[in-house]
N, CA, C and O atoms as CSV, one atom per row, in Angstrom:
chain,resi,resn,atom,element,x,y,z
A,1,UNK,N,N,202.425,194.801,154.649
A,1,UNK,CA,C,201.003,194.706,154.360
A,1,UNK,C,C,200.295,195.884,155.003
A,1,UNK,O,O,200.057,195.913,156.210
A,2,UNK,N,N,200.057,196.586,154.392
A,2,UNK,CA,C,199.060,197.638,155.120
A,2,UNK,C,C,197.524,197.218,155.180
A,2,UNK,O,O,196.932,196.592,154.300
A,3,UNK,N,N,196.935,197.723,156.500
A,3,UNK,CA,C,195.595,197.025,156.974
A,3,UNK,C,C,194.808,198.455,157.075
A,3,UNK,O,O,195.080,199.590,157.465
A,4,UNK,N,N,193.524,197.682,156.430
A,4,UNK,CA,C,192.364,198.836,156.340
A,4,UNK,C,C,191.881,199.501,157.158
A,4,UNK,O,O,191.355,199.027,158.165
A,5,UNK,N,N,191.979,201.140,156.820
A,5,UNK,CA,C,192.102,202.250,158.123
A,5,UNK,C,C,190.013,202.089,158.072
A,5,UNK,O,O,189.179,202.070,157.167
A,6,UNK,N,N,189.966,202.004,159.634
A,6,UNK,CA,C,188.778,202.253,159.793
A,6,UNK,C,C,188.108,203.823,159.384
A,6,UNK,O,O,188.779,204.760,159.816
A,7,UNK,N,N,186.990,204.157,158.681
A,7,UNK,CA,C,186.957,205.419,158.402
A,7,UNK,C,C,186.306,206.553,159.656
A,7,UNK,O,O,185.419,206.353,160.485
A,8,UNK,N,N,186.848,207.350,159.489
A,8,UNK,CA,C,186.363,208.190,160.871
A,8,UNK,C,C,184.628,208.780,160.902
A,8,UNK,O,O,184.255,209.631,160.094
A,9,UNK,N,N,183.729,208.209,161.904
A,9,UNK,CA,C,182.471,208.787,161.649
A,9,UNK,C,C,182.036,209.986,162.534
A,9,UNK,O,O,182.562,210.055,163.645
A,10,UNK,N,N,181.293,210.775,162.239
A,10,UNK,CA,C,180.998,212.013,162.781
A,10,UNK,C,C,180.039,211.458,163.418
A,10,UNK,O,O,179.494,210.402,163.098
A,11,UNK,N,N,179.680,212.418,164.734
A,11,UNK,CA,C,178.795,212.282,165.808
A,11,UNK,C,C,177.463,211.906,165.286
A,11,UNK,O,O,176.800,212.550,164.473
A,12,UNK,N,N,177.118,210.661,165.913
A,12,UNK,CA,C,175.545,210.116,165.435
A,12,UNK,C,C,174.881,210.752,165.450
A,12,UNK,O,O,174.867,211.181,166.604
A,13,UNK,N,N,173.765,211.496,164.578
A,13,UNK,CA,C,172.604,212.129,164.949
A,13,UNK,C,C,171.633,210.837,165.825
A,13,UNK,O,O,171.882,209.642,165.980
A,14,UNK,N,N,170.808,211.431,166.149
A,14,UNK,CA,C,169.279,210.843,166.611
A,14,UNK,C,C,168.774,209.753,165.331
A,14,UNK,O,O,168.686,209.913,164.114
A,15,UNK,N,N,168.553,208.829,166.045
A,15,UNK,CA,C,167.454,207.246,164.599
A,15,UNK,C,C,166.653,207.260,165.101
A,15,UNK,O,O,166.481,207.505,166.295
A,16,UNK,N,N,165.867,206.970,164.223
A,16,UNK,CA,C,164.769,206.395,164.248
A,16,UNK,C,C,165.336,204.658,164.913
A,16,UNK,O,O,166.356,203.974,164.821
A,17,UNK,N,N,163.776,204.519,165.682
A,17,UNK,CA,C,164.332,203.552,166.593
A,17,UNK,C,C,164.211,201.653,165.466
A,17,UNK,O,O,164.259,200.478,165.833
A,18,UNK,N,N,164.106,202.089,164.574
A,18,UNK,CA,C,163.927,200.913,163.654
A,18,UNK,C,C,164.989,200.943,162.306
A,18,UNK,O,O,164.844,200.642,161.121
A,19,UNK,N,N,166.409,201.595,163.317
A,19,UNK,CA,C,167.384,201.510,162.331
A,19,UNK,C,C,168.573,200.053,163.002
A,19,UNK,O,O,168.671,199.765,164.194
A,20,UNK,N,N,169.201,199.478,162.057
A,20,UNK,CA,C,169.824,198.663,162.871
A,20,UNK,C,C,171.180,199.299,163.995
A,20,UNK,O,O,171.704,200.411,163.935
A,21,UNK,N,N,171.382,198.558,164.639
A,21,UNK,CA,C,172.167,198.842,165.758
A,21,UNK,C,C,173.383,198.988,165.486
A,21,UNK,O,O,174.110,198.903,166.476
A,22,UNK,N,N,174.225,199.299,163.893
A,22,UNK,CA,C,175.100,199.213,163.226
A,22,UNK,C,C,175.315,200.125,162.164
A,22,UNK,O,O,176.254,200.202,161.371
A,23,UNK,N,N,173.863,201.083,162.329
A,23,UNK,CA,C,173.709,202.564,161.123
A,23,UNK,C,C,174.387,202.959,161.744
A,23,UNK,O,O,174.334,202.672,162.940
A,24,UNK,N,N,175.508,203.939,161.179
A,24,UNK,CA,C,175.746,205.186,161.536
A,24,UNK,C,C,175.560,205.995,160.324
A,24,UNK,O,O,175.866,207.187,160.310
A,25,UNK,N,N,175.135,205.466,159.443
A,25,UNK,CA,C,174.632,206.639,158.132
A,25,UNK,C,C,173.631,206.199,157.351
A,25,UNK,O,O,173.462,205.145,156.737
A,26,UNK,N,N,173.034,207.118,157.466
A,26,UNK,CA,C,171.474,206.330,156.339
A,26,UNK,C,C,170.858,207.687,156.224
A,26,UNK,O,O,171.011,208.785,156.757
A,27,UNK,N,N,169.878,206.998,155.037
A,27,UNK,CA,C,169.451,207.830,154.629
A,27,UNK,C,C,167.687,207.270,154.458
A,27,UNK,O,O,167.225,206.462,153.652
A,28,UNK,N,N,166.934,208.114,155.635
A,28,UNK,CA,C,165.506,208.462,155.733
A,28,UNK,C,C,164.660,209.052,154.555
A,28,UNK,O,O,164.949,209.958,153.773
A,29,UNK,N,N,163.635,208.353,154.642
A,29,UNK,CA,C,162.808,208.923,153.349
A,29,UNK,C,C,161.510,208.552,153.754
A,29,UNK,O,O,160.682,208.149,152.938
A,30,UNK,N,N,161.165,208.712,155.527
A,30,UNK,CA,C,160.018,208.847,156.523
A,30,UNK,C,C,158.790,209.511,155.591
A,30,UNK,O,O,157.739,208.953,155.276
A,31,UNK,N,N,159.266,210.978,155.214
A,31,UNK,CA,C,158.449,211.920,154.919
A,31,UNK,C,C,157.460,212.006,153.405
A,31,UNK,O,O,156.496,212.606,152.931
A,32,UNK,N,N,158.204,211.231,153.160
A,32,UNK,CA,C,157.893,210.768,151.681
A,32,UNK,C,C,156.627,209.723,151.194
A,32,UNK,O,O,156.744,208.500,151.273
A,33,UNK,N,N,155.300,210.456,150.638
A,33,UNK,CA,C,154.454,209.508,151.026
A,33,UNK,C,C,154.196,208.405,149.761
A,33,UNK,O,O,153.199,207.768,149.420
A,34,UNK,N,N,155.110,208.461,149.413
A,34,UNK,CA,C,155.689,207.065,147.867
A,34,UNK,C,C,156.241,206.327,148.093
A,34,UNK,O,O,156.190,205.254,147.490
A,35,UNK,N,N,157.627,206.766,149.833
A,35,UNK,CA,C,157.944,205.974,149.734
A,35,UNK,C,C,158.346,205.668,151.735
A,35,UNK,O,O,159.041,206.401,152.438
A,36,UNK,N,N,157.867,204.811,152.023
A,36,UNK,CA,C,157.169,205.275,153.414
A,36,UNK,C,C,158.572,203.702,153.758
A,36,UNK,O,O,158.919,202.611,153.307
A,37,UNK,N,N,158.856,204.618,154.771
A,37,UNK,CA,C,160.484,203.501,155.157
A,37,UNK,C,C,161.272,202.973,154.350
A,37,UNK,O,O,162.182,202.179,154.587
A,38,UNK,N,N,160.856,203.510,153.150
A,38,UNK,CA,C,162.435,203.521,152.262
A,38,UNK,C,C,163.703,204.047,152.720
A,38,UNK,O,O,164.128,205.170,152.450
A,39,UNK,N,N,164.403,202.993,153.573
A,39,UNK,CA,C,165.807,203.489,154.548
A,39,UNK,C,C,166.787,202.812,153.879
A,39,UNK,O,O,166.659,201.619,153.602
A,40,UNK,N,N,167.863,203.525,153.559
A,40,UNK,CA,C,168.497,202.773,153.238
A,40,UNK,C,C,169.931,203.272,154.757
A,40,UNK,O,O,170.118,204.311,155.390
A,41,UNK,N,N,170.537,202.066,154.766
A,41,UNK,CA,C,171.069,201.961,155.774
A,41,UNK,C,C,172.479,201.596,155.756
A,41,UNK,O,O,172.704,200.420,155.473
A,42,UNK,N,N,173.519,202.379,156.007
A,42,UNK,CA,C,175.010,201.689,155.827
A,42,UNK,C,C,175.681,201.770,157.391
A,42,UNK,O,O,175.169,202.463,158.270
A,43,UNK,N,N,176.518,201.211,157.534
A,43,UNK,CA,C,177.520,200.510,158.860
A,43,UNK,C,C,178.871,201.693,158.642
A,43,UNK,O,O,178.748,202.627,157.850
A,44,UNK,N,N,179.841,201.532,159.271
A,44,UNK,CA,C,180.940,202.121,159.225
A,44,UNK,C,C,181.602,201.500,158.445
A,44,UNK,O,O,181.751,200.282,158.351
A,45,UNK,N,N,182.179,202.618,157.642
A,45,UNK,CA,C,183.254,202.065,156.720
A,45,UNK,C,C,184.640,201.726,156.983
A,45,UNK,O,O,185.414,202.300,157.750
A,46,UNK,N,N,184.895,200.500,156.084
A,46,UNK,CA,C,186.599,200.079,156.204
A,46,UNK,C,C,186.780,200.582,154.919
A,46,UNK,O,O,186.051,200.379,153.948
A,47,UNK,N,N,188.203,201.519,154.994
A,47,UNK,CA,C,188.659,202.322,153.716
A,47,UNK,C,C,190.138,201.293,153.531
A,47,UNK,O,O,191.087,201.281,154.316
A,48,UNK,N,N,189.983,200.399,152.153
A,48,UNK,CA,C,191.054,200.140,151.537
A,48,UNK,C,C,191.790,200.693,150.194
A,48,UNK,O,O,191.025,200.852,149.243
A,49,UNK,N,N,192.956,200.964,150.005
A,49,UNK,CA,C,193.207,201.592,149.081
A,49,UNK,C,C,193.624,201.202,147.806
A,49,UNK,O,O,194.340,200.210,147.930
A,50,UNK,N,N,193.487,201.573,146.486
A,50,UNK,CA,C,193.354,200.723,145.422
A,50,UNK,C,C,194.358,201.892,144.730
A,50,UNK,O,O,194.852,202.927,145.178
A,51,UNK,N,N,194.432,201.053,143.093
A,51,UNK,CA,C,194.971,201.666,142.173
A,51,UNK,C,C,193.832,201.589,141.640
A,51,UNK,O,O,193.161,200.587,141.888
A,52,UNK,N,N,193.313,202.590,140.789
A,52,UNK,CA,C,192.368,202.914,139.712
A,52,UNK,C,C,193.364,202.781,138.305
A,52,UNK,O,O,194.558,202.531,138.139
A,53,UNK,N,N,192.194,203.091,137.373
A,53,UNK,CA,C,193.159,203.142,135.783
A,53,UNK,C,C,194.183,203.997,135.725
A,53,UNK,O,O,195.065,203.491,135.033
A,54,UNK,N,N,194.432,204.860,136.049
A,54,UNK,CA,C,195.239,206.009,135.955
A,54,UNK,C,C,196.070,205.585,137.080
A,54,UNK,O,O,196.551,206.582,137.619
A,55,UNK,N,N,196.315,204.838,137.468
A,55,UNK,CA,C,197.471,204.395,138.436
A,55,UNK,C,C,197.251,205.557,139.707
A,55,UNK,O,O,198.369,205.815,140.154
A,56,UNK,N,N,196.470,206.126,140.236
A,56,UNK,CA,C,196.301,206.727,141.198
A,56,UNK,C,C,195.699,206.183,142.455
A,56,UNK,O,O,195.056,205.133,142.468
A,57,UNK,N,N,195.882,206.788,143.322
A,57,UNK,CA,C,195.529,205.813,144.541
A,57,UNK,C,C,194.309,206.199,145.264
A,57,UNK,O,O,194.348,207.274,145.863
A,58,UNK,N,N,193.168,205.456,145.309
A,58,UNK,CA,C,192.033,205.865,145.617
A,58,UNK,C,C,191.576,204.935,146.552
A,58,UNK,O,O,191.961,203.792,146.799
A,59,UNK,N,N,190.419,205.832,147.175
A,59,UNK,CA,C,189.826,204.770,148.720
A,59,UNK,C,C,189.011,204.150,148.396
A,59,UNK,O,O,188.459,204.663,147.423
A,60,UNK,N,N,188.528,203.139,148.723
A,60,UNK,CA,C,187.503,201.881,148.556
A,60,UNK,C,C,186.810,201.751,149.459
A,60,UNK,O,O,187.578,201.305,150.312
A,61,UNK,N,N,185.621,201.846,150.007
A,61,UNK,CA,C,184.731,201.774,151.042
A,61,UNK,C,C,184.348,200.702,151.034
A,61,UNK,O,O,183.613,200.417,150.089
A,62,UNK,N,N,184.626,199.702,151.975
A,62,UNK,CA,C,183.791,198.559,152.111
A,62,UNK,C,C,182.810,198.668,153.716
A,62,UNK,O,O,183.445,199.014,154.713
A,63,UNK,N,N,181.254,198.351,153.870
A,63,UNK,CA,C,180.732,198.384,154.393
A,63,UNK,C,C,179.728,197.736,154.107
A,63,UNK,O,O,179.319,197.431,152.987
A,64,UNK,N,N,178.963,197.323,155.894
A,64,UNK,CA,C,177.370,196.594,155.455
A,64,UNK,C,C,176.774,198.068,155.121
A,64,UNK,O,O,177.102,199.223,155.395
A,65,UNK,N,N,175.398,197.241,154.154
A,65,UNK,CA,C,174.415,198.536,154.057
A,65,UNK,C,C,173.024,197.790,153.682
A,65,UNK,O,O,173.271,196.663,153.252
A,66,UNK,N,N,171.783,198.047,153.712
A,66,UNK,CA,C,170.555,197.262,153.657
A,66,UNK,C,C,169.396,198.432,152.942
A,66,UNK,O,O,169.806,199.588,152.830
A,67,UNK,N,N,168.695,198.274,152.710
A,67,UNK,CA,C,167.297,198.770,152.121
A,67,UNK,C,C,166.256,198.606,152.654
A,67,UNK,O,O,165.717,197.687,152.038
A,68,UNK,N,N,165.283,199.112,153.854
A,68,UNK,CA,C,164.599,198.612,155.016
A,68,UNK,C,C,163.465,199.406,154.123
A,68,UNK,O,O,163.282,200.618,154.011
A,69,UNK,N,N,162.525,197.908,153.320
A,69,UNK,CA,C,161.696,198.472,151.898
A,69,UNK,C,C,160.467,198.536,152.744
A,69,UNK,O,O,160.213,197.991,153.818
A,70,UNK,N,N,159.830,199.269,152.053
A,70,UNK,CA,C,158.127,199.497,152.152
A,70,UNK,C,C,157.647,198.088,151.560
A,70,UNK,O,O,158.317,197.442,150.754
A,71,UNK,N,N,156.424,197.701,152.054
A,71,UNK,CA,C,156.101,196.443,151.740
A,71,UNK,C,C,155.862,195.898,150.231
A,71,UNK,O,O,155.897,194.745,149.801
A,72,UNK,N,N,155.543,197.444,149.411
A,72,UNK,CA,C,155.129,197.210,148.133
A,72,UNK,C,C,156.455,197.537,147.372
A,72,UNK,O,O,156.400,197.638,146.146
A,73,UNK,N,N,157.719,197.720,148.068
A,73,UNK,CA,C,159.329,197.620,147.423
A,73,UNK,C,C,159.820,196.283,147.141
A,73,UNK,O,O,160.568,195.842,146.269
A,74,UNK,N,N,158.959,195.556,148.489
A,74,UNK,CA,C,159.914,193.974,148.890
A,74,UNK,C,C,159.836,193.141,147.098
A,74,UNK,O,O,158.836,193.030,146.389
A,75,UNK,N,N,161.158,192.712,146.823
A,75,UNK,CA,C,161.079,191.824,145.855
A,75,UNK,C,C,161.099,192.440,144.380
A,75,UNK,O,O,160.980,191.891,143.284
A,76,UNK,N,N,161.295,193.793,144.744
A,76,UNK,CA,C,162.163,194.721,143.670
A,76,UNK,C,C,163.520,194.269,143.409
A,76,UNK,O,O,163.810,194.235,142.213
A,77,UNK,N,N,164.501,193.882,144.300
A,77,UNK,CA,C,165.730,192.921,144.049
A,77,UNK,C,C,165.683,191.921,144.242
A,77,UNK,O,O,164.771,191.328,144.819
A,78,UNK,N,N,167.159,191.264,143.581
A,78,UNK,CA,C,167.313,190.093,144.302
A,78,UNK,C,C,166.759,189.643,145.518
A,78,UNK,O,O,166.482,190.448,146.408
A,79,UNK,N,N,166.555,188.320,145.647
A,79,UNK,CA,C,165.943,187.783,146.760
A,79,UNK,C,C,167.165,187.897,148.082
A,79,UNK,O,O,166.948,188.421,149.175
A,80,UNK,N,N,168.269,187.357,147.709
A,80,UNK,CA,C,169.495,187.849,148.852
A,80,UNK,C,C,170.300,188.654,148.920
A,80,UNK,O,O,171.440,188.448,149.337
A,81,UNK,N,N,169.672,190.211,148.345
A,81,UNK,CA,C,170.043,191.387,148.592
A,81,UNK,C,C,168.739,191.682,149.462
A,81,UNK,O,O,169.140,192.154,150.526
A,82,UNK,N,N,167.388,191.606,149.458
A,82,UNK,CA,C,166.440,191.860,150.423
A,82,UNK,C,C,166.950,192.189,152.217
A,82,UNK,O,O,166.452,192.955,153.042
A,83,UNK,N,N,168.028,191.324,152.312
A,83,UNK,CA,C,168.803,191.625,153.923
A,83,UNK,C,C,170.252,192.244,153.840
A,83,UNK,O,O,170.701,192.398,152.704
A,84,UNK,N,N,171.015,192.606,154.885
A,84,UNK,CA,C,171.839,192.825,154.541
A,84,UNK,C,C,172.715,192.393,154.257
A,84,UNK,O,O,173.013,191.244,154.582
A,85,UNK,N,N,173.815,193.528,153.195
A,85,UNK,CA,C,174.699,192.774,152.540
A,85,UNK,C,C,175.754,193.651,152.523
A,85,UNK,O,O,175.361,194.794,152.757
A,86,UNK,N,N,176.598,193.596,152.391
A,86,UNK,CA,C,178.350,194.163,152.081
A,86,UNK,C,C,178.516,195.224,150.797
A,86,UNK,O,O,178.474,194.817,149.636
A,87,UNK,N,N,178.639,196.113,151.015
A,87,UNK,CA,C,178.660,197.185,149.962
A,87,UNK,C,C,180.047,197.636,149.463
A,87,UNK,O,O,180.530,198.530,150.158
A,88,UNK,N,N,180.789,197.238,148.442
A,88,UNK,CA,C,182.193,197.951,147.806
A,88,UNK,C,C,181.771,198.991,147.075
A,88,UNK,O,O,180.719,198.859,146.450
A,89,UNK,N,N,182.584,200.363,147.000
A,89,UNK,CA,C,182.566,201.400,146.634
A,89,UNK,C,C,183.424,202.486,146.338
A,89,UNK,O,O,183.809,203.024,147.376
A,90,UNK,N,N,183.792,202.921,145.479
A,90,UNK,CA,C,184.630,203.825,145.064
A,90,UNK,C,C,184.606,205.305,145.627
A,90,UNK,O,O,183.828,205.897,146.375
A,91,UNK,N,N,185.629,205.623,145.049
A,91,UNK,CA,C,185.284,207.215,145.311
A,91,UNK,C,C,184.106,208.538,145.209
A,91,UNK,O,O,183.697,209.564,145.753
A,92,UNK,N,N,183.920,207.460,143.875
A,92,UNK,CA,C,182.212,208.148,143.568
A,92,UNK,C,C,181.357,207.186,143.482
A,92,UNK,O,O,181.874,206.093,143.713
A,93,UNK,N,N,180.177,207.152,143.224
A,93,UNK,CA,C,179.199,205.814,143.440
A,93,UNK,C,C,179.423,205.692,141.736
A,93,UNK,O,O,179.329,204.505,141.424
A,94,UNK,N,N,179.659,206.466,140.683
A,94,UNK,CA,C,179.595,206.052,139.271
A,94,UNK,C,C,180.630,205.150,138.965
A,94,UNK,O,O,180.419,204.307,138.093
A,95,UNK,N,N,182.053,205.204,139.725
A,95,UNK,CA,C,183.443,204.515,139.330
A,95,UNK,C,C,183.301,203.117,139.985
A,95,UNK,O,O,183.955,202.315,139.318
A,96,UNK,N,N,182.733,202.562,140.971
A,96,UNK,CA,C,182.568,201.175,141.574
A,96,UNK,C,C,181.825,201.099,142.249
A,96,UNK,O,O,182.008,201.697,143.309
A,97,UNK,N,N,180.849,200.517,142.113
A,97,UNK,CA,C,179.672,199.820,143.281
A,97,UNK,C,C,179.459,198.543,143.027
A,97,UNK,O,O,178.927,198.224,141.964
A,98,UNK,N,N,179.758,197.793,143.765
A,98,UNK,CA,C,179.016,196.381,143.932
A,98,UNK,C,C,177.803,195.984,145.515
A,98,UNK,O,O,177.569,196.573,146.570
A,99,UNK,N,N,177.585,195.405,145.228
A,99,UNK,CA,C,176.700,194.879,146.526
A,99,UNK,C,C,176.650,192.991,146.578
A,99,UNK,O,O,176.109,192.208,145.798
A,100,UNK,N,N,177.202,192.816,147.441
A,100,UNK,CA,C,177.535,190.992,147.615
A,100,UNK,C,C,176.897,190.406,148.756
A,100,UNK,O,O,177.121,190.761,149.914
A,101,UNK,N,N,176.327,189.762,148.513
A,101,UNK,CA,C,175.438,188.603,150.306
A,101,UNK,C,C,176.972,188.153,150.647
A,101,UNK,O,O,178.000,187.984,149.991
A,102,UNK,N,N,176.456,188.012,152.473
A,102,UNK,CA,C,177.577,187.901,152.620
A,102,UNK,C,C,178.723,186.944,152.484
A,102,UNK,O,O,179.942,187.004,152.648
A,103,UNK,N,N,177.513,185.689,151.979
A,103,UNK,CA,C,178.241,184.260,151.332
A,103,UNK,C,C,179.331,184.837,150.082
A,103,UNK,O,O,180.526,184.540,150.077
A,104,UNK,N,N,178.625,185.776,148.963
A,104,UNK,CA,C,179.887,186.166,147.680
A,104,UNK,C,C,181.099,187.053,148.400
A,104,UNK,O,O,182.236,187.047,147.929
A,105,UNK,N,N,180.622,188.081,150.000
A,105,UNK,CA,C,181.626,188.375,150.081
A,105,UNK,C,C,182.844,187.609,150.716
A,105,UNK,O,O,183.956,188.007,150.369
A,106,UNK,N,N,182.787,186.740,151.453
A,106,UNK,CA,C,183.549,185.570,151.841
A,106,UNK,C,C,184.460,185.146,150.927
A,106,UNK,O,O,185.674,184.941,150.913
A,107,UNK,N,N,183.121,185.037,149.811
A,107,UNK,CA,C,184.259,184.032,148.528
A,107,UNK,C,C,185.157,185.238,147.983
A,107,UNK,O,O,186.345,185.008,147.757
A,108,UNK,N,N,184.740,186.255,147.809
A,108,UNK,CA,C,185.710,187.401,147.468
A,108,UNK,C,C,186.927,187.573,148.038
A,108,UNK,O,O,187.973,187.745,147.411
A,109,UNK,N,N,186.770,187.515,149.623
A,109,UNK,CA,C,187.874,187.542,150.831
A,109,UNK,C,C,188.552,186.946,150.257
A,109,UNK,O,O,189.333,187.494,149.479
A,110,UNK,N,N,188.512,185.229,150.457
A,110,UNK,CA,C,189.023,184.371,150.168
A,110,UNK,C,C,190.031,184.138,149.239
A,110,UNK,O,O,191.150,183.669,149.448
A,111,UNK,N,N,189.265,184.707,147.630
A,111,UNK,CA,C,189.809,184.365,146.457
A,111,UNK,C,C,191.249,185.745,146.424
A,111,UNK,O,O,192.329,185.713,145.835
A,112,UNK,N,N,190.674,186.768,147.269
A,112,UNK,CA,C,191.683,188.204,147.174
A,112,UNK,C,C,193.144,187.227,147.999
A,112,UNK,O,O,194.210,187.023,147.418
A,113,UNK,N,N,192.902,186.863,149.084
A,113,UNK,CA,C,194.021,186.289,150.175
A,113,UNK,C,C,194.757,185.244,148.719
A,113,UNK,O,O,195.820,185.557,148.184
A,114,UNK,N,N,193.931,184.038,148.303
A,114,UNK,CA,C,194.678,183.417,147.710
A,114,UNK,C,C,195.716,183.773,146.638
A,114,UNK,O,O,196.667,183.033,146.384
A,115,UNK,N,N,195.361,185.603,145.670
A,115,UNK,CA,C,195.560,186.118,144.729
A,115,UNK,C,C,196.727,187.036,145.328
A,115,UNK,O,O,197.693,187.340,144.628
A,116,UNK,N,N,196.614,187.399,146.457
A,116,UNK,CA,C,197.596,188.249,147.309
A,116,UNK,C,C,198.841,187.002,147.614
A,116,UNK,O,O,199.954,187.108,147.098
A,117,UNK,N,N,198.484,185.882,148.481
A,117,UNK,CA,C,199.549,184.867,148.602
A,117,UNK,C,C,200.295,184.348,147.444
A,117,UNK,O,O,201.372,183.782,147.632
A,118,UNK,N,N,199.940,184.456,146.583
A,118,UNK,CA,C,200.606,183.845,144.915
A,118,UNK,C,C,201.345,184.811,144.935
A,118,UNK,O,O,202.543,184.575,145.097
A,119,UNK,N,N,200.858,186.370,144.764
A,119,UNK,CA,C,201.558,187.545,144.471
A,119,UNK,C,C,203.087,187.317,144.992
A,119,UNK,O,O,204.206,187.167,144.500
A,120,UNK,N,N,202.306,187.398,146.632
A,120,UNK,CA,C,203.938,187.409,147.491
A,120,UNK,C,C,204.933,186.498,147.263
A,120,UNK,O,O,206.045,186.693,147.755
A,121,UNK,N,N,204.709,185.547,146.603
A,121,UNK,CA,C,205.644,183.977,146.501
A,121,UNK,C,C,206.093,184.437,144.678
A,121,UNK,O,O,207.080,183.955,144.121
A,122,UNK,N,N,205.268,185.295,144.095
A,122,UNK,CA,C,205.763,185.429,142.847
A,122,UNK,C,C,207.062,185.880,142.682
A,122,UNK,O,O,207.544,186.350,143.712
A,123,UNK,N,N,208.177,185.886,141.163
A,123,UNK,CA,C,209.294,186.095,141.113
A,123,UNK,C,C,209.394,187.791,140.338
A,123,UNK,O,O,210.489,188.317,140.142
């Protein structure tokens, strides 16, 4: 069983002090007067590795990440994407993105372990 390589992060810059205690990458949009704390905010990534269509082997980023909205953003999404949530991701953001609360990602865990344990017992 190979276990998901933590991904390596480069030296923190300086936050703003109203980033969570779990950014190490985000992306500020302070300056912007449209869109005033539009942060979006991701955690360190766990890189798992997949087969894509082409049978090639590609990294999968799973990480928290959040949207820290301007007041007149709030309720542009889902109501339980508004906090944070678990971000899957491909190599490029066009080939896989999902975003799951962390209740769907659980059930995801879950349903992968049960789909992996069948595998291993398969003939």
């Amino acid at each position: 069983m190979v276990e998901p390589a933590r991904a390596a992060s480069a030296a923190r810059p300086p936050h703003p002090q109203h980033c969570p205690s779990w950014c190490i990458d985000c992306r500020h949009d302070d300056a912007d007067p449209f869109s005033p704390r539009a942060l979006l905010h991701r955690g360190a990534a766990d890189i798992v590795h997949a087969y894509d269509d082409a049978c090639l082997l590609v990294e999968t980023q799973v990480r928290v990440a959040y949207w820290d909205k301007a007041p007149d953003w709030i309720g542009t999404d889902p109501t339980d994407l508004e906090h944070p949530y678990v971000e899957i991701s491909g190599p490029t953001e066009d080939d896989l993105h999902l975003s799951l609360t962390p209740e769907h990602a659980r059930a995801l865990a879950a349903a992968l372990l049960r789909a992996a344990d069948t595998a291993d017992t398969a003939v």
